[in-house]
Tab-separated table of C-alpha atoms and ligand atoms in Angstrom:
chain	number	residue	atom	x	y	z
I	500	MET	CA	78.147	-143.695	-30.382
I	501	THR	CA	81.296	-141.641	-30.616
I	502	ARG	CA	80.975	-138.470	-28.621
I	503	PRO	CA	83.897	-136.219	-29.495
I	504	ASP	CA	83.667	-134.473	-26.134
I	505	VAL	CA	87.430	-134.034	-25.848
I	506	ALA	CA	87.936	-131.122	-23.493
I	507	ARG	CA	89.109	-127.839	-24.969
I	508	ALA	CA	92.260	-128.253	-22.886
I	509	ASP	CA	93.273	-131.098	-25.177
I	510	VAL	CA	93.296	-129.005	-28.361
I	511	THR	CA	95.021	-126.191	-26.497
I	512	ASP	CA	97.774	-128.569	-25.352
I	513	ALA	CA	98.057	-130.151	-28.787
I	514	ALA	CA	98.434	-126.754	-30.499
I	515	ALA	CA	101.038	-125.608	-27.965
I	516	ARG	CA	102.973	-128.880	-28.276
I	517	ALA	CA	102.930	-128.758	-32.070
I	518	PHE	CA	104.179	-125.177	-31.928
I	519	ALA	CA	107.081	-126.129	-29.670
I	520	GLU	CA	107.968	-129.177	-31.795
I	521	THR	CA	107.892	-127.198	-35.030
I	522	TRP	CA	109.756	-124.076	-33.951
I	523	GLY	CA	111.757	-125.218	-30.962
I	524	VAL	CA	110.340	-122.546	-28.627
I	525	LEU	CA	107.186	-122.305	-26.558
I	526	PRO	CA	104.243	-120.319	-27.970
I	527	GLU	CA	103.679	-116.892	-26.417
I	528	ALA	CA	99.867	-117.148	-26.420
I	529	VAL	CA	97.066	-119.582	-27.243
I	530	GLY	CA	93.500	-118.766	-28.326
I	531	VAL	CA	90.580	-121.179	-28.410
I	532	ALA	CA	87.040	-121.040	-29.838
I	533	PRO	CA	84.151	-123.507	-30.331
I	534	ALA	CA	82.175	-124.727	-33.333
I	535	ARG	CA	78.499	-123.726	-33.417
I	536	ALA	CA	75.149	-125.294	-34.088
I	537	ASN	CA	72.445	-122.930	-35.209
I	538	LEU	CA	69.203	-124.040	-33.545
I	539	LEU	CA	66.926	-121.775	-35.555
I	540	GLY	CA	67.144	-118.722	-37.817
I	541	GLU	CA	68.907	-119.732	-41.012
I	542	HIS	CA	69.924	-117.235	-43.700
I	543	THR	CA	68.398	-114.484	-41.618
I	544	ASP	CA	71.635	-112.880	-40.415
I	545	TYR	CA	72.519	-111.167	-43.686
I	546	ASN	CA	68.930	-109.916	-43.805
I	547	ASP	CA	69.377	-108.047	-40.501
I	548	GLY	CA	67.210	-110.687	-38.797
I	549	PHE	CA	67.227	-112.976	-35.752
I	550	VAL	CA	69.315	-116.075	-35.071
I	551	LEU	CA	69.550	-118.615	-32.245
I	552	PRO	CA	72.888	-120.458	-32.297
I	553	THR	CA	74.760	-122.235	-29.499
I	554	PRO	CA	78.389	-123.343	-29.133
I	555	LEU	CA	79.139	-127.028	-29.693
I	556	GLY	CA	81.702	-128.886	-27.590
I	557	LEU	CA	84.194	-129.100	-30.451
I	558	TRP	CA	87.120	-126.700	-30.302
I	559	THR	CA	89.819	-125.039	-32.357
I	560	ALA	CA	93.014	-123.836	-30.698
I	561	VAL	CA	95.681	-121.574	-32.167
I	562	ALA	CA	99.111	-121.215	-30.572
I	563	VAL	CA	101.058	-118.168	-31.650
I	564	GLY	CA	104.474	-116.570	-31.270
I	565	ARG	CA	106.564	-113.888	-32.935
I	566	ALA	CA	108.647	-115.029	-35.910
I	567	GLU	CA	112.274	-114.016	-36.388
I	568	ARG	CA	111.426	-112.323	-39.672
I	569	ASP	CA	108.787	-109.630	-40.120
I	570	GLY	CA	106.399	-109.359	-43.009
I	571	GLY	CA	104.171	-112.430	-42.904
I	572	ILE	CA	102.884	-115.588	-41.276
I	573	GLU	CA	103.909	-119.204	-41.113
I	574	ALA	CA	101.309	-121.662	-39.892
I	575	LEU	CA	100.932	-125.356	-39.253
I	576	ALA	CA	97.557	-127.152	-39.361
I	577	CYS	CA	98.305	-130.182	-37.165
I	578	ARG	CA	95.518	-132.505	-38.256
I	579	LEU	CA	95.999	-131.749	-41.949
I	580	GLY	CA	99.769	-132.137	-41.596
I	581	GLU	CA	100.233	-128.974	-43.679
I	582	LYS	CA	102.601	-126.072	-43.103
I	583	LYS	CA	102.108	-122.927	-45.164
I	584	SER	CA	103.361	-119.385	-45.226
I	585	ARG	CA	102.084	-116.117	-46.637
I	586	ALA	CA	103.492	-112.609	-46.836
I	587	TYR	CA	101.349	-109.723	-45.556
I	588	GLY	CA	99.646	-108.138	-48.551
I	589	GLU	CA	99.567	-111.400	-50.543
I	590	LEU	CA	96.115	-112.371	-51.862
I	591	ARG	CA	93.907	-115.269	-50.737
I	592	GLN	CA	94.608	-118.745	-52.083
I	593	GLY	CA	91.327	-120.538	-51.319
I	594	ASP	CA	92.773	-122.612	-48.461
I	595	TRP	CA	92.617	-122.755	-44.627
I	596	LEU	CA	95.392	-120.215	-44.302
I	597	ASP	CA	93.031	-117.584	-45.781
I	598	TYR	CA	91.173	-117.407	-42.462
I	599	VAL	CA	94.356	-116.798	-40.489
I	600	ALA	CA	95.855	-114.380	-43.027
I	601	GLY	CA	92.419	-112.718	-43.179
I	602	CYS	CA	92.552	-112.027	-39.431
I	603	ALA	CA	95.986	-110.478	-39.841
I	604	ALA	CA	94.737	-108.327	-42.748
I	605	ALA	CA	91.611	-107.266	-40.817
I	606	LEU	CA	93.699	-106.217	-37.811
I	607	GLN	CA	96.098	-104.298	-40.058
I	608	ALA	CA	93.132	-102.554	-41.695
I	609	ARG	CA	92.132	-101.488	-38.173
I	610	GLY	CA	95.580	-99.961	-37.696
I	611	VAL	CA	97.293	-102.746	-35.742
I	612	GLU	CA	101.019	-103.186	-36.488
I	613	LEU	CA	101.781	-106.885	-36.729
I	614	PRO	CA	105.163	-108.534	-36.292
I	615	GLY	CA	105.950	-111.657	-38.299
I	616	LEU	CA	103.933	-114.532	-36.813
I	617	ARG	CA	104.194	-118.265	-36.352
I	618	LEU	CA	101.077	-120.266	-35.551
I	619	ALA	CA	100.105	-123.864	-34.864
I	620	ILE	CA	96.456	-124.890	-35.183
I	621	ASP	CA	94.710	-127.899	-33.732
I	622	SER	CA	91.022	-128.291	-34.473
I	623	GLN	CA	88.322	-130.816	-33.670
I	624	VAL	CA	85.918	-128.993	-36.000
I	625	PRO	CA	85.535	-130.769	-39.348
I	626	ILE	CA	85.754	-128.591	-42.464
I	627	GLY	CA	82.625	-128.496	-44.643
I	628	ALA	CA	80.227	-129.794	-41.967
I	629	GLY	CA	78.254	-126.559	-41.665
I	630	ILE	CA	79.265	-126.044	-38.030
I	631	SER	CA	81.488	-123.086	-38.623
I	632	SER	CA	85.058	-124.341	-38.741
I	633	SER	CA	86.026	-121.013	-40.310
I	634	ALA	CA	84.602	-118.776	-37.560
I	635	ALA	CA	86.137	-121.040	-34.883
I	636	LEU	CA	89.529	-120.620	-36.575
I	637	GLU	CA	89.131	-116.854	-36.976
I	638	VAL	CA	87.991	-116.282	-33.396
I	639	ALA	CA	90.706	-118.557	-31.957
I	640	THR	CA	93.340	-116.749	-34.075
I	641	LEU	CA	92.149	-113.319	-32.974
I	642	ARG	CA	92.005	-114.377	-29.319
I	643	ALA	CA	95.596	-115.610	-29.582
I	644	LEU	CA	96.690	-112.343	-31.237
I	645	ARG	CA	94.755	-110.257	-28.725
I	646	SER	CA	96.625	-111.940	-25.937
I	647	LEU	CA	100.027	-111.878	-27.723
I	648	LEU	CA	99.857	-108.173	-28.572
I	649	ASP	CA	97.692	-107.059	-25.658
I	650	LEU	CA	95.123	-105.619	-28.067
I	651	PRO	CA	92.210	-103.635	-26.583
I	652	LEU	CA	89.651	-105.690	-28.469
I	653	GLY	CA	86.300	-106.468	-26.778
I	654	ASP	CA	84.525	-109.685	-27.771
I	655	GLU	CA	81.990	-107.926	-30.000
I	656	THR	CA	84.743	-106.083	-31.888
I	657	LEU	CA	86.647	-109.325	-32.085
I	658	ALA	CA	83.601	-110.966	-33.723
I	659	ARG	CA	83.296	-108.078	-36.179
I	660	THR	CA	87.004	-108.319	-37.019
I	661	ALA	CA	86.595	-112.056	-37.625
I	662	GLN	CA	83.697	-111.339	-39.975
I	663	GLU	CA	85.822	-108.744	-41.813
I	664	ALA	CA	88.497	-111.432	-42.233
I	665	GLU	CA	86.020	-113.823	-43.803
I	666	ARG	CA	84.141	-111.340	-45.960
I	667	GLY	CA	87.084	-109.243	-46.994
I	668	TYR	CA	90.114	-111.462	-47.311
I	669	ALA	CA	88.604	-114.953	-47.595
I	670	GLY	CA	85.851	-113.687	-49.925
I	671	MET	CA	82.825	-115.386	-48.328
I	672	PRO	CA	79.954	-112.871	-47.961
I	673	CYS	CA	78.793	-114.276	-44.597
I	674	GLY	CA	76.619	-112.680	-41.943
I	675	ILE	CA	77.725	-112.142	-38.326
I	676	MET	CA	76.050	-115.105	-36.588
I	677	ASP	CA	78.958	-117.555	-36.547
I	678	GLN	CA	81.589	-115.105	-35.357
I	679	MET	CA	79.274	-113.735	-32.659
I	680	VAL	CA	78.425	-117.122	-31.157
I	681	CYS	CA	82.034	-118.349	-31.370
I	682	ALA	CA	83.192	-115.185	-29.570
I	683	LEU	CA	80.302	-114.597	-27.147
I	684	GLY	CA	78.373	-117.843	-26.803
I	685	THR	CA	78.306	-119.944	-23.645
I	686	PRO	CA	77.991	-123.740	-23.692
I	687	GLY	CA	74.567	-124.711	-22.360
I	688	GLU	CA	72.926	-121.517	-23.587
I	689	ALA	CA	71.415	-120.323	-26.840
I	690	LEU	CA	72.448	-116.890	-28.075
I	691	PHE	CA	69.368	-114.978	-29.186
I	692	LEU	CA	70.890	-112.339	-31.423
I	693	ASP	CA	69.391	-109.435	-33.331
I	694	THR	CA	71.903	-109.186	-36.164
I	695	ARG	CA	70.906	-105.616	-36.981
I	696	THR	CA	71.659	-104.111	-33.587
I	697	LEU	CA	73.767	-106.957	-32.135
I	698	GLY	CA	71.378	-106.795	-29.168
I	699	ARG	CA	71.500	-110.217	-27.542
I	700	GLN	CA	70.406	-112.468	-24.730
I	701	LEU	CA	71.696	-115.801	-23.489
I	702	LEU	CA	68.920	-118.323	-22.816
I	703	PRO	CA	69.445	-121.629	-21.001
I	704	LEU	CA	68.911	-124.711	-23.185
I	705	PRO	CA	65.987	-126.859	-21.988
I	706	GLN	CA	66.668	-129.465	-19.307
I	707	GLY	CA	66.202	-133.090	-20.364
I	708	ALA	CA	66.654	-132.280	-24.058
I	709	THR	CA	69.701	-132.598	-26.301
I	710	PHE	CA	70.445	-130.854	-29.583
I	711	ALA	CA	72.268	-133.536	-31.592
I	712	VAL	CA	74.335	-132.508	-34.605
I	713	VAL	CA	74.797	-135.080	-37.347
I	714	HIS	CA	76.647	-134.761	-40.650
I	715	CYS	CA	74.771	-136.045	-43.693
I	716	GLY	CA	77.955	-137.274	-45.359
I	717	VAL	CA	78.070	-134.631	-48.103
I	718	PRO	CA	80.394	-131.690	-47.395
I	719	HIS	CA	79.359	-128.166	-48.243
I	720	LYS	CA	81.458	-125.319	-49.506
I	721	LEU	CA	80.027	-121.895	-48.914
I	722	THR	CA	82.442	-120.102	-51.167
I	723	ASP	CA	80.566	-121.937	-53.950
I	724	GLY	CA	77.917	-119.897	-55.733
I	725	GLY	CA	74.739	-120.965	-53.886
I	726	TYR	CA	75.143	-118.869	-50.748
I	727	ARG	CA	76.211	-115.800	-52.706
I	728	GLN	CA	73.223	-116.225	-55.011
I	729	ARG	CA	70.763	-116.529	-52.131
I	730	ARG	CA	72.176	-113.416	-50.572
I	731	ALA	CA	71.846	-111.502	-53.842
I	732	GLU	CA	68.245	-112.717	-54.235
I	733	CYS	CA	67.373	-111.465	-50.747
I	734	GLU	CA	68.953	-108.095	-51.437
I	735	LYS	CA	67.051	-107.818	-54.715
I	736	ALA	CA	63.778	-108.736	-52.976
I	737	ALA	CA	64.373	-106.073	-50.304
I	738	GLU	CA	65.150	-103.489	-52.975
I	739	LEU	CA	61.950	-104.308	-54.926
I	740	LEU	CA	59.911	-104.102	-51.721
I	741	GLY	CA	61.482	-100.765	-50.855
I	742	VAL	CA	62.810	-101.883	-47.460
I	743	ARG	CA	66.313	-101.656	-46.045
I	744	ALA	CA	66.415	-105.414	-45.434
I	745	LEU	CA	63.931	-108.321	-45.401
I	746	ARG	CA	63.932	-108.010	-41.620
I	747	ASP	CA	61.684	-105.011	-42.152
I	748	VAL	CA	58.801	-107.125	-43.471
I	749	GLY	CA	56.624	-108.731	-40.769
I	750	VAL	CA	54.659	-112.007	-41.024
I	751	ASP	CA	51.464	-109.967	-40.953
I	752	GLU	CA	52.596	-108.394	-44.240
I	753	LEU	CA	53.245	-111.589	-46.211
I	754	ASN	CA	50.840	-110.409	-48.915
I	755	ARG	CA	53.371	-107.724	-49.811
I	756	LEU	CA	55.536	-110.516	-51.173
I	757	ASP	CA	52.950	-111.195	-53.908
I	758	ALA	CA	54.455	-108.255	-55.764
I	759	LEU	CA	57.733	-110.153	-56.164
I	760	PRO	CA	58.585	-112.450	-59.075
I	761	GLU	CA	59.701	-116.012	-58.314
I	762	PRO	CA	62.084	-117.166	-56.967
I	763	LEU	CA	62.397	-113.931	-54.983
I	764	ARG	CA	58.936	-114.366	-53.447
I	765	SER	CA	59.793	-117.787	-52.018
I	766	ARG	CA	63.202	-116.658	-50.809
I	767	ALA	CA	61.675	-113.671	-49.031
I	768	ARG	CA	58.901	-115.829	-47.560
I	769	HIS	CA	61.531	-118.049	-45.943
I	770	VAL	CA	63.325	-115.109	-44.355
I	771	VAL	CA	60.161	-113.413	-43.097
I	772	THR	CA	58.685	-116.596	-41.606
I	773	GLU	CA	62.046	-117.734	-40.220
I	774	ASN	CA	62.464	-114.496	-38.279
I	775	GLU	CA	59.044	-115.044	-36.753
I	776	ARG	CA	59.940	-118.637	-35.879
I	777	VAL	CA	63.030	-117.501	-33.987
I	778	GLU	CA	61.057	-114.980	-31.949
I	779	ARG	CA	58.442	-117.608	-31.084
I	780	ALA	CA	61.057	-120.255	-30.323
I	781	VAL	CA	62.599	-117.899	-27.799
I	782	GLU	CA	59.234	-117.862	-26.011
I	783	ASP	CA	59.176	-121.681	-26.209
I	784	LEU	CA	62.591	-121.790	-24.549
I	785	ARG	CA	61.442	-119.427	-21.832
I	786	SER	CA	58.342	-121.485	-21.110
I	787	GLY	CA	60.203	-124.807	-21.443
I	788	ASP	CA	57.972	-126.044	-24.279
I	789	VAL	CA	60.407	-128.327	-26.103
I	790	LYS	CA	57.736	-129.860	-28.304
I	791	ALA	CA	56.707	-126.473	-29.671
I	792	PHE	CA	60.378	-125.668	-30.256
I	793	GLY	CA	60.726	-128.936	-32.155
I	794	ARG	CA	57.720	-128.125	-34.354
I	795	ARG	CA	59.320	-124.822	-35.315
I	796	MET	CA	62.480	-126.674	-36.291
I	797	VAL	CA	60.426	-128.889	-38.599
I	798	GLU	CA	58.728	-125.840	-40.134
I	799	SER	CA	62.114	-124.210	-40.550
I	800	HIS	CA	63.425	-127.243	-42.394
I	801	ARG	CA	60.465	-127.264	-44.772
I	802	SER	CA	60.953	-123.601	-45.435
I	803	GLN	CA	64.669	-124.082	-46.130
I	804	ARG	CA	63.900	-127.032	-48.388
I	805	ASP	CA	60.953	-125.662	-50.348
I	806	ASP	CA	61.245	-121.863	-50.248
I	807	PHE	CA	64.908	-121.108	-49.732
I	808	ARG	CA	66.093	-124.276	-51.495
I	809	VAL	CA	69.328	-124.772	-49.620
I	810	SER	CA	68.762	-128.401	-48.591
I	811	ILE	CA	69.845	-131.512	-50.461
I	812	ASP	CA	68.285	-135.006	-50.613
I	813	GLU	CA	70.789	-136.466	-48.135
I	814	ILE	CA	69.840	-133.874	-45.497
I	815	ASP	CA	66.109	-134.302	-46.139
I	816	THR	CA	66.474	-138.068	-45.674
I	817	LEU	CA	68.380	-137.553	-42.443
I	818	VAL	CA	65.787	-135.118	-41.091
I	819	GLU	CA	63.000	-137.579	-41.918
I	820	ALA	CA	64.896	-140.412	-40.229
I	821	ALA	CA	65.514	-138.243	-37.145
I	822	LEU	CA	61.793	-137.511	-36.832
I	823	ALA	CA	60.736	-141.089	-37.578
I	824	CYS	CA	63.022	-142.235	-34.733
I	825	GLY	CA	61.331	-139.894	-32.261
I	826	ALA	CA	63.096	-136.503	-32.382
I	827	TRP	CA	60.849	-133.571	-31.387
I	828	GLY	CA	62.315	-131.566	-34.247
I	829	ALA	CA	65.076	-131.632	-36.846
I	830	ARG	CA	66.394	-129.277	-39.482
I	831	LEU	CA	69.294	-128.405	-41.710
I	832	THR	CA	71.744	-126.262	-39.739
I	833	GLY	CA	74.285	-123.858	-41.231
I	834	GLY	CA	74.615	-122.508	-44.739
I	835	GLY	CA	73.268	-125.610	-46.505
I	836	PHE	CA	74.017	-127.283	-49.858
I	837	GLY	CA	75.337	-130.225	-47.790
I	838	GLY	CA	76.594	-130.270	-44.223
I	839	SER	CA	74.645	-131.144	-41.109
I	840	MET	CA	71.327	-131.538	-39.358
I	841	VAL	CA	70.485	-130.496	-35.813
I	842	ALA	CA	67.820	-132.587	-34.079
I	843	LEU	CA	66.097	-132.036	-30.744
I	844	VAL	CA	65.896	-135.297	-28.824
I	845	ALA	CA	64.860	-136.315	-25.296
I	846	THR	CA	68.220	-136.855	-23.562
I	847	GLU	CA	67.171	-140.145	-21.971
I	848	THR	CA	66.398	-141.619	-25.399
I	849	LEU	CA	69.465	-140.193	-27.151
I	850	ASP	CA	71.589	-143.359	-27.372
I	851	ASP	CA	68.718	-145.410	-28.662
I	852	TRP	CA	67.663	-142.648	-31.070
I	853	TRP	CA	71.132	-142.386	-32.553
I	854	GLN	CA	71.440	-146.156	-32.962
I	855	ARG	CA	68.222	-146.213	-34.940
I	856	VAL	CA	69.039	-143.134	-37.034
I	857	SER	CA	72.502	-144.411	-37.935
I	858	ALA	CA	71.042	-147.784	-38.912
I	859	LEU	CA	68.561	-146.061	-41.243
I	860	VAL	CA	71.172	-143.666	-42.679
I	861	PRO	CA	74.547	-145.429	-42.536
I	862	ARG	CA	76.473	-142.520	-44.066
I	863	ALA	CA	75.342	-140.182	-41.265
I	864	LYS	CA	78.156	-139.189	-38.912
I	865	TRP	CA	77.741	-138.082	-35.308
I	866	LEU	CA	79.382	-134.682	-34.758
I	867	GLY	CA	78.432	-133.345	-31.364
I	868	ARG	CA	75.732	-132.258	-28.978
I	869	ALA	CA	74.554	-129.232	-27.043
I	870	ASP	CA	72.841	-129.736	-23.696
I	871	ALA	CA	71.616	-127.634	-20.819
I	872	ARG	CA	73.965	-127.205	-17.927
I	873	PRO	CA	73.137	-129.505	-15.043
I	874	ALA	CA	70.280	-128.083	-12.968
I	875	GLU	CA	72.373	-127.656	-9.788
I	876	ILE	CA	74.775	-125.349	-11.595
I	877	GLU	CA	71.849	-123.416	-13.040
I	878	VAL	CA	70.519	-122.731	-9.561
I	879	ASN	CA	73.864	-121.658	-8.142
I	880	ARG	CA	74.819	-119.264	-10.901
W	683	LIG	C1	76.841	-119.494	-42.848
W	683	LIG	C2	77.206	-118.024	-42.652
W	683	LIG	C3	76.299	-117.371	-41.616
W	683	LIG	C4	74.833	-117.628	-41.943
W	683	LIG	C5	74.577	-119.101	-42.227
W	683	LIG	C6	73.175	-119.357	-42.697
W	683	LIG	O1	77.116	-120.220	-41.694
W	683	LIG	O2	78.548	-117.895	-42.227
W	683	LIG	O3	76.588	-116.002	-41.538
W	683	LIG	O4	74.408	-116.823	-43.008
W	683	LIG	O5	75.468	-119.622	-43.196
W	683	LIG	O6	72.254	-119.081	-41.697
């Protein structure tokens, strides 16, 4: 099993080295941010609901320095072997540079004066895997710029600025989950986030259990229509129900959804039940009931597949294989329409589990894992 557990120091060094090789001077600052796995609470964030993501041990690093000329950015994506430039004020082009240029535009919209910039990016986070390569790039870019320009930007504002970059400049109408966990998450802990208030709590991941993230082999692209359409359907459902957001409908009021036409009824049912699942799963984490947590993951997958309809056959097959090989739970993670599964597996059986899953689904690709911190560290914190 390949475990891409390369330390974040490695991407940081690689980005700094690439910067120096490309521009002949050392970078002035480096920012780094992780990928994320969402454990539960999918498509709830843009409905003002609850989410439960955690950082994954895959990192993106951005090295930055001032350019000789003002007025724009030049950036190198090491692993893609691509160097691109863009003037400030120029529109998005539908490529990776959008996320960097978007951060610059979002800072400028907040009144920050930017010099010309040079950047070098190294990332372990695959694009299109549903583990938030874009938020990792945005948060790493903003951390680098915060340090370069000594910006008084707290982590929550940084996450909001990253979201503005993605929604505004890059044109993807995302929620706030990815940027919040990339900016504020801690490895070994789940971030229980109320996306309406940004109230949050960090909860230790269960001991003896591993959240394994596996790519189904089919990339997703969220700027495609599906995500946008789901979001519009949720907003329409909320409007017809006369609530500010679907968050405002409780599971004890599911009969209210009968007033909605399909597919809005099913879409709303997913969001309402998913919010409830997150709240219950938080209790499972607190009481250490991994099996109950796993059952909620399975319910969440069914709801995503049948009501929200964001899964695809390749993910469903992978989830079934994960469960057949002994996982306590498994579900589509991220925006959907391709991408990855997260499965909850007993750590001592992980190697064996993965061998069996990858034999059943040869196109599946191991991406990463999230585990509790070792118990000794927990005690001494
Ligand atoms: C993407 C978005 C998030 C969230 C998820 C689905 O990752 O960026 O804001 O909506 O999809 O839960």
